[in-house]
Amino acid sequence: MKTALVTGANKGIGFAIAYGLGAAGFRVGVGARDDARRSGAVDALRAGGVEAFGVALDVTSDDSAAAAARFLEAEAGGLDVLVNNAGIGGRTDGGAQDPTTLHLDALRTVLETNVFGVVRVTNAMLPLLYRSTAPRIVNMSSDMGSLTLQTGPQMAAYAPSKTMLNSMTAQYARRLADTKVIVNAGCPGLVATDFTGHTGERTPDQGAQVAVRLATLPDDGPRGGFFNEAGPVPW
Ligand code: NAP
């Protein structure tokens, strides 16, 4: 049985991705930083028939990422799919994400999770992924990071964090071009979660679909792209 790790899987789109990967036949590691929220999600997934297990993981901590990799090695013997889903919008009060009054601490905080967190967790997990027969990495991005579309509310910390995540996705794909590791970025669309104050029209299950597809690409699937459910998203 193949093993997947989904970061930020205790709720929202990450939980739905965990469910979707479980339905696709994966054993799913529920990456979450809070013990109670993590075990609640594991219980809910198991009740839904998913072979889920908890992985303590705060993506902002080097030690936590390293410990999670050691745990996966011991618990599952390896890793086949990594979905970097954990993300934050960052504070918006007091013009914190108006570019003309941007709070640099807000920018740093968002980058620490949405970009540095992805690099930290990916690099901790790559030694396990290299041993898989069909390793896949999915970075959950947003069309708000598209320089072409320039869409959604103006959020001058969050949107550039996803632009950088897209660029980082391309960097990994180039570096891993001669390996079995396939890396892509996905956009879930506007989804009703805590993140959006439940304003999105799409359900978490709908938002999760692109991630499940990119996590289960065939060996000749696309590399280094940015996709939503309908196809490529412009950078
Ligand atoms: P959400 O409901 O707020 O869930 C975010 C998840 O990330 C939670 O499980 C949260 O855990 C986790 N997380 C945050 N910081 C973390 C950290 N340092 N370590 C580990 N986990 C952490 O958001 P969502 O709507 O499901 O969004 C999931 C992803 O999709 C994000 O990357 C987001 O940018 C992207 N996205 C969402 C939308 C949308 O419309 N919702 C649109 C485009 C892209 P806690 O419960 O512990 O906080």
PDB file of C-alpha atoms and ligand atoms in Angstrom:
ATOM      1  CA  MET A   1       0.000   0.000   0.000  1.00  0.00           C
ATOM      2  CA  LYS A   2       1.340   3.422  -0.938  1.00  0.00           C
ATOM      3  CA  THR A   3       1.710   6.124   1.678  1.00  0.00           C
ATOM      4  CA  ALA A   4       0.831   9.813   1.361  1.00  0.00           C
ATOM      5  CA  LEU A   5       1.486  12.731   3.680  1.00  0.00           C
ATOM      6  CA  VAL A   6      -0.821  15.744   3.560  1.00  0.00           C
ATOM      7  CA  THR A   7       0.273  18.818   5.506  1.00  0.00           C
ATOM      8  CA  GLY A   8      -2.447  20.839   7.213  1.00  0.00           C
ATOM      9  CA  ALA A   9      -4.780  17.864   6.881  1.00  0.00           C
ATOM     10  CA  ASN A  10      -6.813  18.397  10.048  1.00  0.00           C
ATOM     11  CA  LYS A  11      -9.454  20.502   8.288  1.00  0.00           C
ATOM     12  CA  GLY A  12     -10.509  22.255   5.104  1.00  0.00           C
ATOM     13  CA  ILE A  13      -9.037  21.280   1.761  1.00  0.00           C
ATOM     14  CA  GLY A  14      -6.225  19.272   3.378  1.00  0.00           C
ATOM     15  CA  PHE A  15      -8.717  17.025   5.161  1.00  0.00           C
ATOM     16  CA  ALA A  16     -10.581  16.517   1.874  1.00  0.00           C
ATOM     17  CA  ILE A  17      -7.305  15.687   0.091  1.00  0.00           C
ATOM     18  CA  ALA A  18      -6.549  13.120   2.798  1.00  0.00           C
ATOM     19  CA  TYR A  19      -9.983  11.619   2.296  1.00  0.00           C
ATOM     20  CA  GLY A  20      -9.590  11.605  -1.486  1.00  0.00           C
ATOM     21  CA  LEU A  21      -6.179   9.938  -1.335  1.00  0.00           C
ATOM     22  CA  GLY A  22      -7.544   7.378   1.128  1.00  0.00           C
ATOM     23  CA  ALA A  23     -10.374   6.601  -1.302  1.00  0.00           C
ATOM     24  CA  ALA A  24      -7.738   6.231  -4.038  1.00  0.00           C
ATOM     25  CA  GLY A  25      -6.061   3.497  -1.993  1.00  0.00           C
ATOM     26  CA  PHE A  26      -3.361   5.369  -0.096  1.00  0.00           C
ATOM     27  CA  ARG A  27      -2.507   5.031   3.529  1.00  0.00           C
ATOM     28  CA  VAL A  28      -2.630   8.659   4.608  1.00  0.00           C
ATOM     29  CA  GLY A  29      -0.485  10.515   7.110  1.00  0.00           C
ATOM     30  CA  VAL A  30      -2.460  13.408   8.557  1.00  0.00           C
ATOM     31  CA  GLY A  31       0.125  16.155   9.021  1.00  0.00           C
ATOM     32  CA  ALA A  32      -1.102  18.562  11.682  1.00  0.00           C
ATOM     33  CA  ARG A  33       0.488  20.665  14.392  1.00  0.00           C
ATOM     34  CA  ASP A  34      -2.177  20.396  17.094  1.00  0.00           C
ATOM     35  CA  ASP A  35      -2.538  17.040  18.869  1.00  0.00           C
ATOM     36  CA  ALA A  36      -6.285  17.216  19.447  1.00  0.00           C
ATOM     37  CA  ARG A  37      -7.130  18.520  15.972  1.00  0.00           C
ATOM     38  CA  ARG A  38      -4.875  15.869  14.423  1.00  0.00           C
ATOM     39  CA  SER A  39      -6.370  12.941  16.310  1.00  0.00           C
ATOM     40  CA  GLY A  40      -9.891  14.235  15.632  1.00  0.00           C
ATOM     41  CA  ALA A  41      -9.164  14.254  11.902  1.00  0.00           C
ATOM     42  CA  VAL A  42      -7.585  10.789  12.012  1.00  0.00           C
ATOM     43  CA  ASP A  43     -10.672   9.450  13.788  1.00  0.00           C
ATOM     44  CA  ALA A  44     -13.009  11.094  11.260  1.00  0.00           C
ATOM     45  CA  LEU A  45     -11.027   9.726   8.315  1.00  0.00           C
ATOM     46  CA  ARG A  46     -10.952   6.235   9.796  1.00  0.00           C
ATOM     47  CA  ALA A  47     -14.707   6.433  10.335  1.00  0.00           C
ATOM     48  CA  GLY A  48     -14.936   7.180   6.626  1.00  0.00           C
ATOM     49  CA  GLY A  49     -12.938   4.071   5.755  1.00  0.00           C
ATOM     50  CA  VAL A  50      -9.544   5.728   5.236  1.00  0.00           C
ATOM     51  CA  GLU A  51      -6.427   4.068   6.594  1.00  0.00           C
ATOM     52  CA  ALA A  52      -5.217   7.246   8.305  1.00  0.00           C
ATOM     53  CA  PHE A  53      -2.518   7.898  10.894  1.00  0.00           C
ATOM     54  CA  GLY A  54      -1.372  11.068  12.582  1.00  0.00           C
ATOM     55  CA  VAL A  55       1.933  12.805  11.824  1.00  0.00           C
ATOM     56  CA  ALA A  56       2.874  15.609  14.208  1.00  0.00           C
ATOM     57  CA  LEU A  57       4.022  18.402  11.934  1.00  0.00           C
ATOM     58  CA  ASP A  58       4.435  22.145  12.239  1.00  0.00           C
ATOM     59  CA  VAL A  59       5.739  23.245   8.860  1.00  0.00           C
ATOM     60  CA  THR A  60       7.461  26.273  10.401  1.00  0.00           C
ATOM     61  CA  SER A  61       9.832  24.082  12.437  1.00  0.00           C
ATOM     62  CA  ASP A  62      12.963  22.354  11.113  1.00  0.00           C
ATOM     63  CA  ASP A  63      12.923  19.962  14.067  1.00  0.00           C
ATOM     64  CA  SER A  64       9.274  19.079  13.503  1.00  0.00           C
ATOM     65  CA  ALA A  65       9.834  18.368   9.796  1.00  0.00           C
ATOM     66  CA  ALA A  66      12.858  16.175  10.564  1.00  0.00           C
ATOM     67  CA  ALA A  67      10.954  14.310  13.275  1.00  0.00           C
ATOM     68  CA  ALA A  68       8.018  13.774  10.906  1.00  0.00           C
ATOM     69  CA  ALA A  69      10.353  12.221   8.314  1.00  0.00           C
ATOM     70  CA  ARG A  70      11.834   9.889  10.945  1.00  0.00           C
ATOM     71  CA  PHE A  71       8.335   8.969  12.097  1.00  0.00           C
ATOM     72  CA  LEU A  72       7.194   8.189   8.540  1.00  0.00           C
ATOM     73  CA  GLU A  73      10.241   6.014   7.983  1.00  0.00           C
ATOM     74  CA  ALA A  74       9.466   4.053  11.150  1.00  0.00           C
ATOM     75  CA  GLU A  75       5.666   4.012  10.800  1.00  0.00           C
ATOM     76  CA  ALA A  76       5.233   3.483   7.067  1.00  0.00           C
ATOM     77  CA  GLY A  77       8.712   2.544   5.849  1.00  0.00           C
ATOM     78  CA  GLY A  78       8.740   5.379   3.339  1.00  0.00           C
ATOM     79  CA  LEU A  79       6.649   7.902   1.464  1.00  0.00           C
ATOM     80  CA  ASP A  80       5.143   7.991  -2.040  1.00  0.00           C
ATOM     81  CA  VAL A  81       3.161  11.227  -2.132  1.00  0.00           C
ATOM     82  CA  LEU A  82       3.672  14.560  -0.392  1.00  0.00           C
ATOM     83  CA  VAL A  83       0.938  17.179  -0.582  1.00  0.00           C
ATOM     84  CA  ASN A  84       2.146  20.527   0.720  1.00  0.00           C
ATOM     85  CA  ASN A  85      -1.253  21.947   1.598  1.00  0.00           C
ATOM     86  CA  ALA A  86      -0.706  23.807   4.888  1.00  0.00           C
ATOM     87  CA  GLY A  87      -1.066  27.510   4.278  1.00  0.00           C
ATOM     88  CA  ILE A  88      -2.111  30.744   5.917  1.00  0.00           C
ATOM     89  CA  GLY A  89      -3.572  33.984   4.631  1.00  0.00           C
ATOM     90  CA  GLY A  90      -1.897  36.168   7.219  1.00  0.00           C
ATOM     91  CA  ARG A  91      -3.244  39.181   9.056  1.00  0.00           C
ATOM     92  CA  THR A  92      -5.050  41.862   7.096  1.00  0.00           C
ATOM     93  CA  ASP A  93      -5.949  44.361   9.833  1.00  0.00           C
ATOM     94  CA  GLY A  94      -4.581  47.892   9.797  1.00  0.00           C
ATOM     95  CA  GLY A  95      -3.475  47.765   6.178  1.00  0.00           C
ATOM     96  CA  ALA A  96      -1.177  44.832   6.941  1.00  0.00           C
ATOM     97  CA  GLN A  97      -1.543  43.517   3.376  1.00  0.00           C
ATOM     98  CA  ASP A  98      -2.027  46.797   1.526  1.00  0.00           C
ATOM     99  CA  PRO A  99       1.242  47.066  -0.397  1.00  0.00           C
ATOM    100  CA  THR A 100       1.598  50.739   0.523  1.00  0.00           C
ATOM    101  CA  THR A 101       1.414  49.973   4.254  1.00  0.00           C
ATOM    102  CA  LEU A 102       2.550  46.350   4.174  1.00  0.00           C
ATOM    103  CA  HIS A 103       3.570  44.995   7.546  1.00  0.00           C
ATOM    104  CA  LEU A 104       6.846  43.233   6.984  1.00  0.00           C
ATOM    105  CA  ASP A 105       6.155  40.949   9.926  1.00  0.00           C
ATOM    106  CA  ALA A 106       2.947  39.830   8.182  1.00  0.00           C
ATOM    107  CA  LEU A 107       4.932  39.132   5.020  1.00  0.00           C
ATOM    108  CA  ARG A 108       7.586  37.180   6.938  1.00  0.00           C
ATOM    109  CA  THR A 109       4.978  35.119   8.760  1.00  0.00           C
ATOM    110  CA  VAL A 110       3.143  34.197   5.567  1.00  0.00           C
ATOM    111  CA  LEU A 111       6.347  33.314   3.721  1.00  0.00           C
ATOM    112  CA  GLU A 112       7.538  31.200   6.668  1.00  0.00           C
ATOM    113  CA  THR A 113       4.521  28.908   6.318  1.00  0.00           C
ATOM    114  CA  ASN A 114       3.543  29.115   2.641  1.00  0.00           C
ATOM    115  CA  VAL A 115       7.021  29.048   1.096  1.00  0.00           C
ATOM    116  CA  PHE A 116       9.742  28.188   3.616  1.00  0.00           C
ATOM    117  CA  GLY A 117       7.429  25.553   5.105  1.00  0.00           C
ATOM    118  CA  VAL A 118       7.087  23.845   1.733  1.00  0.00           C
ATOM    119  CA  VAL A 119      10.850  23.845   1.140  1.00  0.00           C
ATOM    120  CA  ARG A 120      11.515  22.611   4.692  1.00  0.00           C
ATOM    121  CA  VAL A 121       9.034  19.733   4.527  1.00  0.00           C
ATOM    122  CA  THR A 122       9.886  18.792   0.934  1.00  0.00           C
ATOM    123  CA  ASN A 123      13.601  18.568   1.639  1.00  0.00           C
ATOM    124  CA  ALA A 124      12.986  16.570   4.805  1.00  0.00           C
ATOM    125  CA  MET A 125      10.819  14.102   2.857  1.00  0.00           C
ATOM    126  CA  LEU A 126      12.825  13.798  -0.367  1.00  0.00           C
ATOM    127  CA  PRO A 127      15.119  11.016   0.925  1.00  0.00           C
ATOM    128  CA  LEU A 128      11.970   8.925   1.510  1.00  0.00           C
ATOM    129  CA  LEU A 129      10.343   9.941  -1.785  1.00  0.00           C
ATOM    130  CA  TYR A 130      13.439   9.007  -3.807  1.00  0.00           C
ATOM    131  CA  ARG A 131      12.884   5.382  -2.759  1.00  0.00           C
ATOM    132  CA  SER A 132       9.291   5.283  -4.051  1.00  0.00           C
ATOM    133  CA  THR A 133       8.443   3.781  -7.436  1.00  0.00           C
ATOM    134  CA  ALA A 134       6.094   6.683  -8.287  1.00  0.00           C
ATOM    135  CA  PRO A 135       6.888   9.680  -6.083  1.00  0.00           C
ATOM    136  CA  ARG A 136       4.691  12.762  -6.472  1.00  0.00           C
ATOM    137  CA  ILE A 137       4.794  16.172  -4.823  1.00  0.00           C
ATOM    138  CA  VAL A 138       1.826  18.533  -4.993  1.00  0.00           C
ATOM    139  CA  ASN A 139       2.119  22.129  -3.815  1.00  0.00           C
ATOM    140  CA  MET A 140      -1.236  23.721  -3.062  1.00  0.00           C
ATOM    141  CA  SER A 141      -1.020  27.150  -4.569  1.00  0.00           C
ATOM    142  CA  SER A 142      -3.616  29.725  -5.596  1.00  0.00           C
ATOM    143  CA  ASP A 143      -4.531  31.609  -8.731  1.00  0.00           C
ATOM    144  CA  MET A 144      -4.094  34.701  -6.518  1.00  0.00           C
ATOM    145  CA  GLY A 145      -0.388  34.046  -7.090  1.00  0.00           C
ATOM    146  CA  SER A 146      -0.785  34.205 -10.869  1.00  0.00           C
ATOM    147  CA  LEU A 147       0.969  37.286 -12.245  1.00  0.00           C
ATOM    148  CA  THR A 148      -1.094  36.899 -15.412  1.00  0.00           C
ATOM    149  CA  LEU A 149      -4.514  36.704 -13.774  1.00  0.00           C
ATOM    150  CA  GLN A 150      -3.951  39.153 -10.870  1.00  0.00           C
ATOM    151  CA  THR A 151      -7.210  37.883  -9.378  1.00  0.00           C
ATOM    152  CA  GLY A 152      -8.956  37.851  -6.010  1.00  0.00           C
ATOM    153  CA  PRO A 153      -8.737  40.348  -3.169  1.00  0.00           C
ATOM    154  CA  GLN A 154      -5.488  42.295  -2.962  1.00  0.00           C
ATOM    155  CA  MET A 155      -3.344  40.591  -0.315  1.00  0.00           C
ATOM    156  CA  ALA A 156       0.256  41.715  -0.662  1.00  0.00           C
ATOM    157  CA  ALA A 157       1.709  39.027   1.587  1.00  0.00           C
ATOM    158  CA  TYR A 158      -0.452  36.043   0.633  1.00  0.00           C
ATOM    159  CA  ALA A 159      -0.578  36.495  -3.157  1.00  0.00           C
ATOM    160  CA  PRO A 160       3.205  36.907  -3.591  1.00  0.00           C
ATOM    161  CA  SER A 161       3.753  33.899  -1.308  1.00  0.00           C
ATOM    162  CA  LYS A 162       1.876  31.770  -3.840  1.00  0.00           C
ATOM    163  CA  THR A 163       3.758  33.392  -6.749  1.00  0.00           C
ATOM    164  CA  MET A 164       6.978  32.354  -5.042  1.00  0.00           C
ATOM    165  CA  LEU A 165       5.597  28.902  -4.316  1.00  0.00           C
ATOM    166  CA  ASN A 166       4.864  28.524  -8.042  1.00  0.00           C
ATOM    167  CA  SER A 167       8.413  29.570  -8.863  1.00  0.00           C
ATOM    168  CA  MET A 168       9.763  27.160  -6.251  1.00  0.00           C
ATOM    169  CA  THR A 169       7.655  24.395  -7.821  1.00  0.00           C
ATOM    170  CA  ALA A 170       9.344  25.068 -11.162  1.00  0.00           C
ATOM    171  CA  GLN A 171      12.773  25.025  -9.471  1.00  0.00           C
ATOM    172  CA  TYR A 172      12.097  21.608  -7.936  1.00  0.00           C
ATOM    173  CA  ALA A 173      10.716  20.237 -11.195  1.00  0.00           C
ATOM    174  CA  ARG A 174      13.862  21.319 -13.078  1.00  0.00           C
ATOM    175  CA  ARG A 175      16.141  19.868 -10.425  1.00  0.00           C
ATOM    176  CA  LEU A 176      14.200  16.586 -10.315  1.00  0.00           C
ATOM    177  CA  ALA A 177      13.642  16.287 -14.079  1.00  0.00           C
ATOM    178  CA  ASP A 178      15.873  13.215 -14.355  1.00  0.00           C
ATOM    179  CA  THR A 179      14.288  11.466 -11.380  1.00  0.00           C
ATOM    180  CA  LYS A 180      10.966   9.725 -10.836  1.00  0.00           C
ATOM    181  CA  VAL A 181       9.769  12.567  -8.608  1.00  0.00           C
ATOM    182  CA  ILE A 182       7.001  14.541 -10.334  1.00  0.00           C
ATOM    183  CA  VAL A 183       6.310  17.986  -8.855  1.00  0.00           C
ATOM    184  CA  ASN A 184       3.383  20.259  -9.723  1.00  0.00           C
ATOM    185  CA  ALA A 185       1.369  23.098  -8.228  1.00  0.00           C
ATOM    186  CA  GLY A 186      -2.405  22.967  -7.893  1.00  0.00           C
ATOM    187  CA  CYS A 187      -5.115  25.591  -7.455  1.00  0.00           C
ATOM    188  CA  PRO A 188      -8.288  24.471  -5.650  1.00  0.00           C
ATOM    189  CA  GLY A 189     -10.455  27.435  -6.705  1.00  0.00           C
ATOM    190  CA  LEU A 190     -12.421  29.507  -4.197  1.00  0.00           C
ATOM    191  CA  VAL A 191     -13.405  26.994  -1.523  1.00  0.00           C
ATOM    192  CA  ALA A 192     -15.647  27.367   1.523  1.00  0.00           C
ATOM    193  CA  THR A 193     -13.267  26.775   4.446  1.00  0.00           C
ATOM    194  CA  ASP A 194     -12.213  28.613   7.596  1.00  0.00           C
ATOM    195  CA  PHE A 195      -9.587  30.249   5.384  1.00  0.00           C
ATOM    196  CA  THR A 196     -12.194  32.080   3.299  1.00  0.00           C
ATOM    197  CA  GLY A 197     -14.687  32.552   6.131  1.00  0.00           C
ATOM    198  CA  HIS A 198     -16.725  29.902   4.314  1.00  0.00           C
ATOM    199  CA  THR A 199     -17.480  32.316   1.472  1.00  0.00           C
ATOM    200  CA  GLY A 200     -16.234  30.153  -1.405  1.00  0.00           C
ATOM    201  CA  GLU A 201     -18.744  28.500  -3.701  1.00  0.00           C
ATOM    202  CA  ARG A 202     -16.717  25.323  -4.011  1.00  0.00           C
ATOM    203  CA  THR A 203     -16.676  22.523  -1.449  1.00  0.00           C
ATOM    204  CA  PRO A 204     -13.434  21.203   0.087  1.00  0.00           C
ATOM    205  CA  ASP A 205     -13.989  17.962  -1.854  1.00  0.00           C
ATOM    206  CA  GLN A 206     -14.113  19.924  -5.105  1.00  0.00           C
ATOM    207  CA  GLY A 207     -11.015  21.879  -4.085  1.00  0.00           C
ATOM    208  CA  ALA A 208      -9.202  18.642  -3.293  1.00  0.00           C
ATOM    209  CA  GLN A 209      -9.778  17.074  -6.695  1.00  0.00           C
ATOM    210  CA  VAL A 210      -6.851  18.722  -8.449  1.00  0.00           C
ATOM    211  CA  ALA A 211      -4.492  17.642  -5.663  1.00  0.00           C
ATOM    212  CA  VAL A 212      -5.646  14.031  -5.829  1.00  0.00           C
ATOM    213  CA  ARG A 213      -5.202  14.056  -9.603  1.00  0.00           C
ATOM    214  CA  LEU A 214      -1.692  15.536  -9.419  1.00  0.00           C
ATOM    215  CA  ALA A 215      -0.781  13.089  -6.632  1.00  0.00           C
ATOM    216  CA  THR A 216      -1.770  10.139  -8.808  1.00  0.00           C
ATOM    217  CA  LEU A 217      -0.331  11.229 -12.172  1.00  0.00           C
ATOM    218  CA  PRO A 218       1.049   8.497 -14.408  1.00  0.00           C
ATOM    219  CA  ASP A 219       4.827   8.289 -14.867  1.00  0.00           C
ATOM    220  CA  ASP A 220       4.622  10.312 -18.095  1.00  0.00           C
ATOM    221  CA  GLY A 221       2.445  12.987 -16.487  1.00  0.00           C
ATOM    222  CA  PRO A 222       3.225  16.708 -16.635  1.00  0.00           C
ATOM    223  CA  ARG A 223       6.053  18.154 -14.539  1.00  0.00           C
ATOM    224  CA  GLY A 224       6.554  21.636 -13.177  1.00  0.00           C
ATOM    225  CA  GLY A 225       3.089  22.895 -14.090  1.00  0.00           C
ATOM    226  CA  PHE A 226       0.320  24.865 -12.418  1.00  0.00           C
ATOM    227  CA  PHE A 227      -3.127  23.325 -12.736  1.00  0.00           C
ATOM    228  CA  ASN A 228      -6.674  23.619 -11.564  1.00  0.00           C
ATOM    229  CA  GLU A 229      -9.422  21.082 -12.115  1.00  0.00           C
ATOM    230  CA  ALA A 230     -10.031  22.340 -15.664  1.00  0.00           C
ATOM    231  CA  GLY A 231      -6.404  22.337 -16.814  1.00  0.00           C
ATOM    232  CA  PRO A 232      -3.340  24.619 -16.805  1.00  0.00           C
ATOM    233  CA  VAL A 233      -3.502  27.920 -14.915  1.00  0.00           C
ATOM    234  CA  PRO A 234      -1.409  30.785 -16.360  1.00  0.00           C
ATOM    235  CA  TRP A 235       1.638  31.619 -14.237  1.00  0.00           C
TER     236      TRP A 235
HETATM  237  P1  NAP B   1      -7.762  26.212   6.220  1.00  0.00           P
HETATM  238  O1  NAP B   1      -9.122  25.650   6.305  1.00  0.00           O
HETATM  239  O2  NAP B   1      -7.429  27.464   6.957  1.00  0.00           O
HETATM  240  O3  NAP B   1      -6.723  25.066   6.624  1.00  0.00           O
HETATM  241  C1  NAP B   1      -5.348  25.335   6.639  1.00  0.00           C
HETATM  242  C2  NAP B   1      -4.627  24.148   7.205  1.00  0.00           C
HETATM  243  O4  NAP B   1      -3.213  24.470   7.254  1.00  0.00           O
HETATM  244  C3  NAP B   1      -5.065  23.822   8.636  1.00  0.00           C
HETATM  245  O5  NAP B   1      -5.057  22.427   8.802  1.00  0.00           O
HETATM  246  C4  NAP B   1      -3.965  24.465   9.456  1.00  0.00           C
HETATM  247  O6  NAP B   1      -3.788  23.869  10.730  1.00  0.00           O
HETATM  248  C5  NAP B   1      -2.772  24.171   8.568  1.00  0.00           C
HETATM  249  N1  NAP B   1      -1.591  24.932   8.949  1.00  0.00           N
HETATM  250  C6  NAP B   1      -1.428  26.274   8.979  1.00  0.00           C
HETATM  251  N2  NAP B   1      -0.204  26.574   9.440  1.00  0.00           N
HETATM  252  C7  NAP B   1       0.412  25.394   9.723  1.00  0.00           C
HETATM  253  C8  NAP B   1       1.669  25.036  10.237  1.00  0.00           C
HETATM  254  N3  NAP B   1       2.581  25.965  10.596  1.00  0.00           N
HETATM  255  N4  NAP B   1       1.979  23.722  10.349  1.00  0.00           N
HETATM  256  C9  NAP B   1       1.082  22.782  10.010  1.00  0.00           C
HETATM  257  N5  NAP B   1      -0.145  23.055   9.542  1.00  0.00           N
HETATM  258  C10 NAP B   1      -0.470  24.351   9.400  1.00  0.00           C
HETATM  259  O7  NAP B   1      -7.373  26.543   4.681  1.00  0.00           O
HETATM  260  P2  NAP B   1      -7.827  25.840   3.309  1.00  0.00           P
HETATM  261  O8  NAP B   1      -8.820  26.735   2.666  1.00  0.00           O
HETATM  262  O9  NAP B   1      -8.155  24.426   3.527  1.00  0.00           O
HETATM  263  O10 NAP B   1      -6.476  26.006   2.460  1.00  0.00           O
HETATM  264  C11 NAP B   1      -5.592  24.939   2.246  1.00  0.00           C
HETATM  265  C12 NAP B   1      -4.570  25.370   1.191  1.00  0.00           C
HETATM  266  O11 NAP B   1      -5.248  25.748  -0.007  1.00  0.00           O
HETATM  267  C13 NAP B   1      -3.733  26.581   1.612  1.00  0.00           C
HETATM  268  O12 NAP B   1      -2.402  26.420   1.163  1.00  0.00           O
HETATM  269  C14 NAP B   1      -4.402  27.734   0.873  1.00  0.00           C
HETATM  270  O13 NAP B   1      -3.510  28.798   0.606  1.00  0.00           O
HETATM  271  C15 NAP B   1      -4.839  27.036  -0.409  1.00  0.00           C
HETATM  272  N6  NAP B   1      -5.943  27.719  -1.096  1.00  0.00           N
HETATM  273  C16 NAP B   1      -7.172  27.824  -0.515  1.00  0.00           C
HETATM  274  C17 NAP B   1      -8.197  28.460  -1.214  1.00  0.00           C
HETATM  275  C18 NAP B   1      -9.594  28.587  -0.664  1.00  0.00           C
HETATM  276  O14 NAP B   1     -10.461  29.176  -1.353  1.00  0.00           O
HETATM  277  N7  NAP B   1      -9.883  28.069   0.527  1.00  0.00           N
HETATM  278  C19 NAP B   1      -7.970  29.006  -2.486  1.00  0.00           C
HETATM  279  C20 NAP B   1      -6.698  28.874  -3.051  1.00  0.00           C
HETATM  280  C21 NAP B   1      -5.700  28.218  -2.346  1.00  0.00           C
HETATM  281  P3  NAP B   1      -4.448  24.521  12.076  1.00  0.00           P
HETATM  282  O15 NAP B   1      -5.861  24.024  12.142  1.00  0.00           O
HETATM  283  O16 NAP B   1      -3.552  23.993  13.149  1.00  0.00           O
HETATM  284  O17 NAP B   1      -4.364  26.015  11.931  1.00  0.00           O
END
